[in-house]
PDB file of C-alpha atoms in Angstrom:
ATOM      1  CA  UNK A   1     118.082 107.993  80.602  1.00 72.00           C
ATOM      2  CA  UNK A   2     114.749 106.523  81.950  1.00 86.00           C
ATOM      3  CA  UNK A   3     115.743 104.658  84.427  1.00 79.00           C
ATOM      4  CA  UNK A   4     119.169 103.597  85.825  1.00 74.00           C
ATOM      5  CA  UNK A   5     118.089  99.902  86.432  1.00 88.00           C
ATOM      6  CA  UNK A   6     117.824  98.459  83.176  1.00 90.00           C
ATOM      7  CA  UNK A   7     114.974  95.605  82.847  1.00 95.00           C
ATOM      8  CA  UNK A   8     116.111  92.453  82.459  1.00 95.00           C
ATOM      9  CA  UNK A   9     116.738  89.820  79.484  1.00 96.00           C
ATOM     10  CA  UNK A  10     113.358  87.905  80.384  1.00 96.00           C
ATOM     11  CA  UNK A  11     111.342  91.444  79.396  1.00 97.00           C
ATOM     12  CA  UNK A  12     113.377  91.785  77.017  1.00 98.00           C
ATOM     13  CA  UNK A  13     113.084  88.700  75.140  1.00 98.00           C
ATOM     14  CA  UNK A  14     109.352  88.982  75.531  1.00 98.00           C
ATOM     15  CA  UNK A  15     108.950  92.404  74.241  1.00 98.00           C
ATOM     16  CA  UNK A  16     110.863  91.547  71.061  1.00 98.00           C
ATOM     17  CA  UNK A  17     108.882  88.471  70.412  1.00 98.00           C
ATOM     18  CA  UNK A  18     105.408  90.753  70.654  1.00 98.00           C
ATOM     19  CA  UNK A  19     107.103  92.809  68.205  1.00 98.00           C
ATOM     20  CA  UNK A  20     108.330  89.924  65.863  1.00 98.00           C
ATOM     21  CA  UNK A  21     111.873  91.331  66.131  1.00 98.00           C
ATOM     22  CA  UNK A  22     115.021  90.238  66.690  1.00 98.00           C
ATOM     23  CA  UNK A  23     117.809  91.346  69.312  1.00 98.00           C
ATOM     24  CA  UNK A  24     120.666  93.284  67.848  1.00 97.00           C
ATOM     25  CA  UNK A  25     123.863  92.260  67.648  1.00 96.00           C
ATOM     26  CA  UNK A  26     125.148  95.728  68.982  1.00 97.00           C
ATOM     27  CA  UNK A  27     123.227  99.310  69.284  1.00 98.00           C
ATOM     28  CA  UNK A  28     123.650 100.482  65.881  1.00 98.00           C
ATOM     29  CA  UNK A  29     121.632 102.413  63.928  1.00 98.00           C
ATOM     30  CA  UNK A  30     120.304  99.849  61.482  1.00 98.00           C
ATOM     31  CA  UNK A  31     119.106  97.967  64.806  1.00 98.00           C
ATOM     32  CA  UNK A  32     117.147 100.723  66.103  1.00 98.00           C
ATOM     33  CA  UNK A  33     115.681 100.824  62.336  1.00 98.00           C
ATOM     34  CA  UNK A  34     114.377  97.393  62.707  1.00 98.00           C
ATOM     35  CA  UNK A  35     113.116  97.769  66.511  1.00 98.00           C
ATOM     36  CA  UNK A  36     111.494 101.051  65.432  1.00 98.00           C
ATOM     37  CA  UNK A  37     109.672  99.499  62.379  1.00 98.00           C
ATOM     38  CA  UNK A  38     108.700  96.450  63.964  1.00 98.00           C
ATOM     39  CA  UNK A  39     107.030  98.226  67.318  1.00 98.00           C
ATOM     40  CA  UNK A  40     105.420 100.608  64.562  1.00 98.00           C
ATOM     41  CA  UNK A  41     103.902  97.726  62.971  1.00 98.00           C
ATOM     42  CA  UNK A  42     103.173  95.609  65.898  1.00 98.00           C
ATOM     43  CA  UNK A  43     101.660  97.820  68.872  1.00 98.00           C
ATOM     44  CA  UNK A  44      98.658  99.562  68.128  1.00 98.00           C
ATOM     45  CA  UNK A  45      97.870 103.351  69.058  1.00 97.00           C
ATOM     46  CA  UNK A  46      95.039 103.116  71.524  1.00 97.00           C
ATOM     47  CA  UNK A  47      93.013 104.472  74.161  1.00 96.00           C
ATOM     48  CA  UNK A  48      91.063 101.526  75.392  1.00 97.00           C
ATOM     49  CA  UNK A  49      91.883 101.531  79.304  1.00 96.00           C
ATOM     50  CA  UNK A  50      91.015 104.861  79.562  1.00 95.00           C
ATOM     51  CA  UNK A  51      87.429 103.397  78.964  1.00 95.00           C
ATOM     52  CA  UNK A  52      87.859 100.205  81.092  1.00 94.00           C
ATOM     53  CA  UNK A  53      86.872 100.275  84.653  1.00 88.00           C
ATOM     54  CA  UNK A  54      89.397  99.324  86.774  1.00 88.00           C
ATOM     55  CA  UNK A  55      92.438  99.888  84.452  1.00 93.00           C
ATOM     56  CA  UNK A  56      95.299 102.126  84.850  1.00 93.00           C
ATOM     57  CA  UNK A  57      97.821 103.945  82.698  1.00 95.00           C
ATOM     58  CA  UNK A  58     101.562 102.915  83.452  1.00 95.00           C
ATOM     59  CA  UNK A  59     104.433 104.819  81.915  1.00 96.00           C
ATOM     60  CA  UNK A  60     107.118 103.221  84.356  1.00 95.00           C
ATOM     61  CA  UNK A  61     108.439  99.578  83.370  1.00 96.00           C
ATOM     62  CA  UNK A  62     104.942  97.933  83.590  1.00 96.00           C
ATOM     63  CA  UNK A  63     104.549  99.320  80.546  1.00 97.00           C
ATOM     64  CA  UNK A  64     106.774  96.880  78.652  1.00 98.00           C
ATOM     65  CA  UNK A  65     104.623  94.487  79.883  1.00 97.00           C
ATOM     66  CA  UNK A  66     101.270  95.448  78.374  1.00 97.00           C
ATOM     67  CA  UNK A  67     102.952  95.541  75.545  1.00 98.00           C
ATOM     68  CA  UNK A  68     105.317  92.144  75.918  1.00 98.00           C
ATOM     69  CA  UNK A  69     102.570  90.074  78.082  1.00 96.00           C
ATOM     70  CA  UNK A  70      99.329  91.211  77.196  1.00 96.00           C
ATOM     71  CA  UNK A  71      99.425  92.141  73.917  1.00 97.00           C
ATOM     72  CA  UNK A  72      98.164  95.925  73.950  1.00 97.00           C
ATOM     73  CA  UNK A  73      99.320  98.670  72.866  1.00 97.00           C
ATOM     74  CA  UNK A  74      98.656 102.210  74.619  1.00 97.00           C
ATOM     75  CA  UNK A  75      99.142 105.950  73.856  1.00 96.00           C
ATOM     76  CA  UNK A  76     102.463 107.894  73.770  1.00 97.00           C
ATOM     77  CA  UNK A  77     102.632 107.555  77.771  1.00 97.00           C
ATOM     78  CA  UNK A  78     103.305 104.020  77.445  1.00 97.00           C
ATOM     79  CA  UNK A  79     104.178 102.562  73.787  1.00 98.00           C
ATOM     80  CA  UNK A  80     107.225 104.838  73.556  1.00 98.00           C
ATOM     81  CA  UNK A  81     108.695 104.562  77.024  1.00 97.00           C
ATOM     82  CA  UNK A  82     108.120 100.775  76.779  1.00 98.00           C
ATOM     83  CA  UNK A  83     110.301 100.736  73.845  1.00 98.00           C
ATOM     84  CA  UNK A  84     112.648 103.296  75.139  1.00 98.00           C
ATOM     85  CA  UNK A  85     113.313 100.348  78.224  1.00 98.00           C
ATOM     86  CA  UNK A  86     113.892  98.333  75.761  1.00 98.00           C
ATOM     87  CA  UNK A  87     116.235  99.793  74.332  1.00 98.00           C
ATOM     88  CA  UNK A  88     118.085 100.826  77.063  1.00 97.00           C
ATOM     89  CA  UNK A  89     118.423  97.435  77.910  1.00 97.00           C
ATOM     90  CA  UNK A  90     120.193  97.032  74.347  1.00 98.00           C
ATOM     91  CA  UNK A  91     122.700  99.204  75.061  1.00 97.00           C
ATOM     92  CA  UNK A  92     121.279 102.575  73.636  1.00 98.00           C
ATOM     93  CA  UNK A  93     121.120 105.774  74.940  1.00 97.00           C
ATOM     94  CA  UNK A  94     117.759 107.481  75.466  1.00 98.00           C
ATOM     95  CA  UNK A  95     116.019 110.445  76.691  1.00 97.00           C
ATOM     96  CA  UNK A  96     112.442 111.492  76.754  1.00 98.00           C
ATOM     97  CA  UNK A  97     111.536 114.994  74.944  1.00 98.00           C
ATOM     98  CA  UNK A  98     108.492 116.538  76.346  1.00 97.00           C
ATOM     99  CA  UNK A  99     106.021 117.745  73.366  1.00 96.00           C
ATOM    100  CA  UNK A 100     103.279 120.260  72.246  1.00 96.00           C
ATOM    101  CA  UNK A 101     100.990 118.766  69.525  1.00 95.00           C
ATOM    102  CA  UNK A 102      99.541 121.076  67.212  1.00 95.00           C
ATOM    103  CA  UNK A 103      95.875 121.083  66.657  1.00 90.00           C
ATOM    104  CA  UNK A 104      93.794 123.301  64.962  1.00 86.00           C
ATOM    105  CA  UNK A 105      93.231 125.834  67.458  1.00 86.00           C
ATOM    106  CA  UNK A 106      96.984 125.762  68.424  1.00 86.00           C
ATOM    107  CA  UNK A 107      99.633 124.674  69.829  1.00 90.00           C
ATOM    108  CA  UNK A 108      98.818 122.372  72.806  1.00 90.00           C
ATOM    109  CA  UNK A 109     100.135 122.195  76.590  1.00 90.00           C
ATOM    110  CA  UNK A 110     103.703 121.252  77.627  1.00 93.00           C
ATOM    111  CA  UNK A 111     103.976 117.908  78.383  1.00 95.00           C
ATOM    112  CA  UNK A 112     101.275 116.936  75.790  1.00 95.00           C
ATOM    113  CA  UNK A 113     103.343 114.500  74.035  1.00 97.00           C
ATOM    114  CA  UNK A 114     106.412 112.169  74.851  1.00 97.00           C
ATOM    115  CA  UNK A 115     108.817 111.209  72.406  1.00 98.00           C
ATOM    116  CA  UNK A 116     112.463 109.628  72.712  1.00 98.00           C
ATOM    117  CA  UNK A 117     115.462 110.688  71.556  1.00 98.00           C
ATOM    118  CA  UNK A 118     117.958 108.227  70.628  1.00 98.00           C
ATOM    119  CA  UNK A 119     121.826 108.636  70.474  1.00 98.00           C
ATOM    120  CA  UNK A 120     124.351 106.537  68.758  1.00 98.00           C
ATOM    121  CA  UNK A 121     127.886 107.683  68.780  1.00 96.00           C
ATOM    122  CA  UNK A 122     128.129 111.415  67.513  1.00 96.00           C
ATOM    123  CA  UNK A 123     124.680 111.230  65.922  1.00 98.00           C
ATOM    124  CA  UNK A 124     121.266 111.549  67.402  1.00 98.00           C
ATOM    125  CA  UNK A 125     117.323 110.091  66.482  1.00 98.00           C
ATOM    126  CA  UNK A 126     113.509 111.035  66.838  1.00 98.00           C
ATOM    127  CA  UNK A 127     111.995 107.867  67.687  1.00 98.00           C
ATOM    128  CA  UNK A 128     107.827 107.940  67.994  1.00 98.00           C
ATOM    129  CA  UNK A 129     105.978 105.007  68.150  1.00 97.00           C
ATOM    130  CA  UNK A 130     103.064 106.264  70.025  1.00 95.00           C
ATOM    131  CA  UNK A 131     101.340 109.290  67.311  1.00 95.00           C
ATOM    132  CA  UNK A 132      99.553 107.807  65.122  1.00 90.00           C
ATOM    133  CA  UNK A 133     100.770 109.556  62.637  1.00 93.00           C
ATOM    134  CA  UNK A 134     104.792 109.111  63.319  1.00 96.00           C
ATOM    135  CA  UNK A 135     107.397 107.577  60.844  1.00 97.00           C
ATOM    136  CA  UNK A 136     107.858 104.676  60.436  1.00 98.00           C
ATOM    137  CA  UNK A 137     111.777 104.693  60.854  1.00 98.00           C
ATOM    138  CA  UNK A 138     113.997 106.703  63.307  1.00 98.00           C
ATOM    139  CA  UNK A 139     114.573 110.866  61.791  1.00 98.00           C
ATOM    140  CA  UNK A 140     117.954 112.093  61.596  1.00 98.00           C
ATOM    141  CA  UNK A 141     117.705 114.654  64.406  1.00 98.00           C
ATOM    142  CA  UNK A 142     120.239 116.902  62.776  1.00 97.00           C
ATOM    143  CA  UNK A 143     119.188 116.958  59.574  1.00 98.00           C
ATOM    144  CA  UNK A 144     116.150 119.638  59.187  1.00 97.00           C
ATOM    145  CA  UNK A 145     116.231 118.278  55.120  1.00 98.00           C
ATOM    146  CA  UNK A 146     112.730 116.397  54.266  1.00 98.00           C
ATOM    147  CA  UNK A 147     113.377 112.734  54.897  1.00 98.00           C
ATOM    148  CA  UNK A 148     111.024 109.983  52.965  1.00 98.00           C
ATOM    149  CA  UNK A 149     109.798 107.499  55.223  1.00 98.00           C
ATOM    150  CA  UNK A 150     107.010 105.032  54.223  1.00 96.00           C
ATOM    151  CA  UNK A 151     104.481 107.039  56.197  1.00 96.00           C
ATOM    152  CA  UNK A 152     105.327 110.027  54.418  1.00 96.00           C
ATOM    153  CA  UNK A 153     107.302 112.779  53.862  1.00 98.00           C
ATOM    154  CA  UNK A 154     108.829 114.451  57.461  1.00 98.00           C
ATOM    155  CA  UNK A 155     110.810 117.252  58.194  1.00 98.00           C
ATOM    156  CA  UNK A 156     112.518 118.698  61.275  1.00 98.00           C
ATOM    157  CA  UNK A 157     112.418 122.862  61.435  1.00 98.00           C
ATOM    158  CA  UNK A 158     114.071 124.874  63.973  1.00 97.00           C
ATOM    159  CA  UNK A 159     110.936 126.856  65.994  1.00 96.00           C
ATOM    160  CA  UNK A 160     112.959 130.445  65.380  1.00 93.00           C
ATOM    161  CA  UNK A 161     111.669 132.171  68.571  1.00 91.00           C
ATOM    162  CA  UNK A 162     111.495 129.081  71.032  1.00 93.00           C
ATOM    163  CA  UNK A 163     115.022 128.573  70.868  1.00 93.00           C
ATOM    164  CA  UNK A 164     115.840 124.341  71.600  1.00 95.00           C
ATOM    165  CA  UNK A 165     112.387 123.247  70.492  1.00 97.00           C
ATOM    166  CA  UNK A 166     111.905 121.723  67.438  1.00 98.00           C
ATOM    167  CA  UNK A 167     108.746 121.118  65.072  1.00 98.00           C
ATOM    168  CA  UNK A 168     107.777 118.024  63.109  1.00 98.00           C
ATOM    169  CA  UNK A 169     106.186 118.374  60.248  1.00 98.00           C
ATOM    170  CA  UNK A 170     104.357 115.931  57.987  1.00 97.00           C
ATOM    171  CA  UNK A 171     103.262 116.366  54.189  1.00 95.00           C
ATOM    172  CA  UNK A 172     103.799 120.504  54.428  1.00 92.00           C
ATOM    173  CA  UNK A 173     102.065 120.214  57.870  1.00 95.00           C
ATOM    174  CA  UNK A 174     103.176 120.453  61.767  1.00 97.00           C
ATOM    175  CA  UNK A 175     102.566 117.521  63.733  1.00 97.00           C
ATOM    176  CA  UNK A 176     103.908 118.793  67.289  1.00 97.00           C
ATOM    177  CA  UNK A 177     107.132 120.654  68.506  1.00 97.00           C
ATOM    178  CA  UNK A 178     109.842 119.057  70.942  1.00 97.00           C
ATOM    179  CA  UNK A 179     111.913 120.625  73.495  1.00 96.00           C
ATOM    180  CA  UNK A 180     115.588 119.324  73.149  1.00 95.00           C
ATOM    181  CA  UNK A 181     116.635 119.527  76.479  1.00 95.00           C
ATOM    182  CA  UNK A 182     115.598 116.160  78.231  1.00 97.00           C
ATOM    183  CA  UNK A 183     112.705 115.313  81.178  1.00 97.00           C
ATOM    184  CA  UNK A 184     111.767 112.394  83.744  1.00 96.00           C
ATOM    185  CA  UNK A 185     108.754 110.149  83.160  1.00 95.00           C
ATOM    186  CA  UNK A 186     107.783 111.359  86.929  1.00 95.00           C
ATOM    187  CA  UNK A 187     107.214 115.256  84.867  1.00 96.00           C
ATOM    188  CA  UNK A 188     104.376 113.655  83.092  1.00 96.00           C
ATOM    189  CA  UNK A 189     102.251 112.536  86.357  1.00 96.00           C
ATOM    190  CA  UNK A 190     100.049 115.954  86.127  1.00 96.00           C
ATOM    191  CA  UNK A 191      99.548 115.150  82.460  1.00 95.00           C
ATOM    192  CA  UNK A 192      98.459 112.032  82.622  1.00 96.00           C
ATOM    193  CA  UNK A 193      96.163 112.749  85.333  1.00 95.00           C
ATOM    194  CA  UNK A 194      94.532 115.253  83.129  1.00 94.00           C
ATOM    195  CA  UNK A 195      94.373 112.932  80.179  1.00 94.00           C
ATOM    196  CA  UNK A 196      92.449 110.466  82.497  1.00 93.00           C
ATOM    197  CA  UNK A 197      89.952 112.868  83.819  1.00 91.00           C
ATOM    198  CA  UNK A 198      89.623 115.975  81.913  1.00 92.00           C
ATOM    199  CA  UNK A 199      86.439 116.465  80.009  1.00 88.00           C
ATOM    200  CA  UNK A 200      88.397 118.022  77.417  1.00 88.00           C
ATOM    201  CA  UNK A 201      90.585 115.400  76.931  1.00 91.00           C
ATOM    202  CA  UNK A 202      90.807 113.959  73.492  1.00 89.00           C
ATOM    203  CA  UNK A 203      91.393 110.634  74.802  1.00 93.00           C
ATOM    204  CA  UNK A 204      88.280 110.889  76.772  1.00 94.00           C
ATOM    205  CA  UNK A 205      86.067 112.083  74.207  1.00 92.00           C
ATOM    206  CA  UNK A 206      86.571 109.271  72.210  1.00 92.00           C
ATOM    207  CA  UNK A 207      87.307 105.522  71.769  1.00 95.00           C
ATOM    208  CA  UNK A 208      90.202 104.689  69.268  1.00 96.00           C
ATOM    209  CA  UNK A 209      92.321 101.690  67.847  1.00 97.00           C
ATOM    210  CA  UNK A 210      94.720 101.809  65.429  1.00 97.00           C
ATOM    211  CA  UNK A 211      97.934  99.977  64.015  1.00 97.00           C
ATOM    212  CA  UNK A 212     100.011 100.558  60.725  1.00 96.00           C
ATOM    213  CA  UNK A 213     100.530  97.668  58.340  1.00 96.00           C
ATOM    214  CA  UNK A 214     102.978  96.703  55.862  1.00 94.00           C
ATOM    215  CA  UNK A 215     100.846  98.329  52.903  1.00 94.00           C
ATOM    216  CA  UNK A 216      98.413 100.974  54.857  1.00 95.00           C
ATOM    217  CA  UNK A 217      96.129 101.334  58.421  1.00 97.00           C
ATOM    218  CA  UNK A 218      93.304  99.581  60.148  1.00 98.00           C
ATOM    219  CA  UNK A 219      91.282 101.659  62.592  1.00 97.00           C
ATOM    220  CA  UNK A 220      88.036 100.691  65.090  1.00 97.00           C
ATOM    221  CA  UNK A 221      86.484 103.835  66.331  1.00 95.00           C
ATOM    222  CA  UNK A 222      83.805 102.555  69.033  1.00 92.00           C
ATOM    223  CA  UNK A 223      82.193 100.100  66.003  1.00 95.00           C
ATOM    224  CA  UNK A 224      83.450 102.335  63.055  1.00 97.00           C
ATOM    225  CA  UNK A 225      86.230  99.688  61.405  1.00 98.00           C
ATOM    226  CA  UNK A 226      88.241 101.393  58.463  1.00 98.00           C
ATOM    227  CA  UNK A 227      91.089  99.995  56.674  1.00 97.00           C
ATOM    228  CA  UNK A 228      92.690 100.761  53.979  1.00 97.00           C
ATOM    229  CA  UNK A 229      95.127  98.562  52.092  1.00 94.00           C
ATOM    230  CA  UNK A 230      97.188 100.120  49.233  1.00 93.00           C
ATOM    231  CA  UNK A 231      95.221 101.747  47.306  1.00 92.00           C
ATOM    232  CA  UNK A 232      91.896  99.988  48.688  1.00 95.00           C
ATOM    233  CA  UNK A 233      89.714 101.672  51.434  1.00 96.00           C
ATOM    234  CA  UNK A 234      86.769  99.804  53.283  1.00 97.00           C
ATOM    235  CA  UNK A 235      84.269 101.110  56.173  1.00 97.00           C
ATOM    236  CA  UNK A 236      82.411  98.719  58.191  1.00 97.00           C
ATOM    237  CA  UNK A 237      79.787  99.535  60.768  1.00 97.00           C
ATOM    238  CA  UNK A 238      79.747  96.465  63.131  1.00 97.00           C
ATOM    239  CA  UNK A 239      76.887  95.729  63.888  1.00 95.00           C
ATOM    240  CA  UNK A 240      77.271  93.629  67.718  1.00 95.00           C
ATOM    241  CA  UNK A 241      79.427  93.496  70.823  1.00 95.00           C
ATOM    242  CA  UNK A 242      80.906  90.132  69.060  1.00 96.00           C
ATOM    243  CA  UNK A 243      81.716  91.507  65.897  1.00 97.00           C
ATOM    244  CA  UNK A 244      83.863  94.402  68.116  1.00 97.00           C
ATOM    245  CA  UNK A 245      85.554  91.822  69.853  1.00 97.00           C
ATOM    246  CA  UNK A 246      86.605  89.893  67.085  1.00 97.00           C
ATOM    247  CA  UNK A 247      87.848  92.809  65.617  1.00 98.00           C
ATOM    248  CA  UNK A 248      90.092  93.694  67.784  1.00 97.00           C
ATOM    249  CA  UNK A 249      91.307  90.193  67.959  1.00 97.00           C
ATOM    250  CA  UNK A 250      91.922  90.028  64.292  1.00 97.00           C
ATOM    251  CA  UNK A 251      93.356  93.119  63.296  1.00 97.00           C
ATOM    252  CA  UNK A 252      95.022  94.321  66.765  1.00 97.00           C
ATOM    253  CA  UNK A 253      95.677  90.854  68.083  1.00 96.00           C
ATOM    254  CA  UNK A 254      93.682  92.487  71.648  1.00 97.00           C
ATOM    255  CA  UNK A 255      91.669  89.729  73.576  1.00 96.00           C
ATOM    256  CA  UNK A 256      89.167  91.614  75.534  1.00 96.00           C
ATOM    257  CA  UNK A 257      86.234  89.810  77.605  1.00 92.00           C
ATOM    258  CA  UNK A 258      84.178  93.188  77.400  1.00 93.00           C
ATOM    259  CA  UNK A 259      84.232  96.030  75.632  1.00 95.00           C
ATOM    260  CA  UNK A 260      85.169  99.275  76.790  1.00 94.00           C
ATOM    261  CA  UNK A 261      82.535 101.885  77.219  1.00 92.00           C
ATOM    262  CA  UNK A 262      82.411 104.485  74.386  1.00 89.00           C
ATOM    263  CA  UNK A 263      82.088 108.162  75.812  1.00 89.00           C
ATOM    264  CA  UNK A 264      78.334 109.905  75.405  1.00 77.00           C
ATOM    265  CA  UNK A 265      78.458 112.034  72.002  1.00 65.00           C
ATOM    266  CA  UNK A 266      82.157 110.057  70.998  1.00 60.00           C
ATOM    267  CA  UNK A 267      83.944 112.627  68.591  1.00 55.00           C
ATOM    268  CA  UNK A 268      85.674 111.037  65.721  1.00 48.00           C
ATOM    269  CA  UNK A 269      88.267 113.854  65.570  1.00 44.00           C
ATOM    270  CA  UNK A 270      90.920 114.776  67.897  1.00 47.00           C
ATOM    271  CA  UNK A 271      93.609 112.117  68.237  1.00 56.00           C
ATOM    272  CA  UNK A 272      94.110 111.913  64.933  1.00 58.00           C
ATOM    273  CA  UNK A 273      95.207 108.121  63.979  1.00 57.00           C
ATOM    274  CA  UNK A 274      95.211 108.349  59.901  1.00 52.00           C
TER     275      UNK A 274
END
């Protein structure tokens, strides 16, 4: 559970008309299907306040309302326990997993990702809006068979001597590993603190936007706009402070009356958002 006050029909109702969804009639799984797809499709993965004076990161209930009020999205902190509010308030029952991510000098920290875990009746869900690289739909947290999702082809596997944790694989490749057994959003206070301030933070080494669409992925890295559409890829440079803006406007739906500023020697790897 996230929180034992649920947020109320108002949030609600303005969350799932950012999202273009609509409420369920009960908390079923083909409802947490459509939620899932439509937040996937609707909130982009980004990193933009981390770059904005003044802003901060909220992973409490304020969070539904960057994504509900002013149109943002955010980074795992935020998009998935916005969503996982959400669905509280529809009746389901959630928990947050705490996550390692694998990159390619290993496994990360602890606490390095935060995913939800979703259970209806006698069967259980990975839900992940907030990766950049997640599914699309909900995985069958039992199964550990491949499962097709638009986004690719995932996979569950047991970690065989980290008994309760859990890796996700994409494509014949890890993504990160998830500890079954169930923490607070209050755990991840260090973390985030580290994301914010850490030089060797991913999130502070570089400036990133990026949202899924019906038929393939739009990403702005600082003025770097890619997008790829079926089987059509583009890159743009942009060449002003306008053309960024409107960018972000048109592909994100973000309204920004300055742009963030893009870290000295920005790395384009990382947080991977392809």
């Amino acid at each position: 559970m996230l929180d034992a006050t649920p947020i109320d029909d108002a949030r609600v109702d303005a969350y799932l008309t950012r999202i273009g969804a609509s409420r369920p009639a009960q908390p079923d799984l083909a409802g947490l299907r459509h939620l899932a797809e439509r937040a996937v499709l609707s909130v982009p993965f980004e990193n933009l306040d981390y770059h904005l004076e003044g802003r901060e990161i909220h992973m409490d209930k304020r969070s539904v309302d960057k994504v509900a009020i002013d149109s943002r999205g955010g980074g795992c902190y935020e998009v998935n326990p916005a969503l996982g509010f959400v669905l509280e308030a529809l009746g389901y029952e959630v928990d947050i997993l705490p996550g390692r991510v694998h990159r390619p000098e290993g496994v990360g920290p602890f606490l390095g990702h935060l995913a939800l875990k979703v259970t209806i009746g006698e069967n259980a869900y990975l839900v992940d809006t907030g990766f950049g690289r997640n599914s699309r739909f909900p995985l069958d947290w039992n199964s550990r068979e491949v499962q097709s999702d638009p986004h690719g082809e995932y996979q569950l596997k047991d970690v065989e001597d980290k008994p309760g944790t859990v890796d996700l694989w994409l494509g014949g490749r890890p993504l990160y590993q998830v500890v079954e057994t169930p923490v607070r959003i209050e755990d991840y206070a260090p973390s985030l603190w580290w994301y914010r301030t850490a030089p060797d933070s991913s999130f502070m080494q570089a400036l990133f936007c990026s949202i899924r669409t019906e038929n393939g992925l739009v990403t702005l890295k600082g003025r770097h706009l890619n997008v790829v559409d079926g089987d059509q890829r583009s890159k743009t440079v942009l060449q002003d402070d306008a053309e960024v803006i409107a960018a972000y406007k048109t592909h994100f739906g973000i309204s920004l009356d300055r742009l963030p500023t893009e870290p000295e020697n920005s790395i384009t790897t990382g947080v991977r958002t392809d």
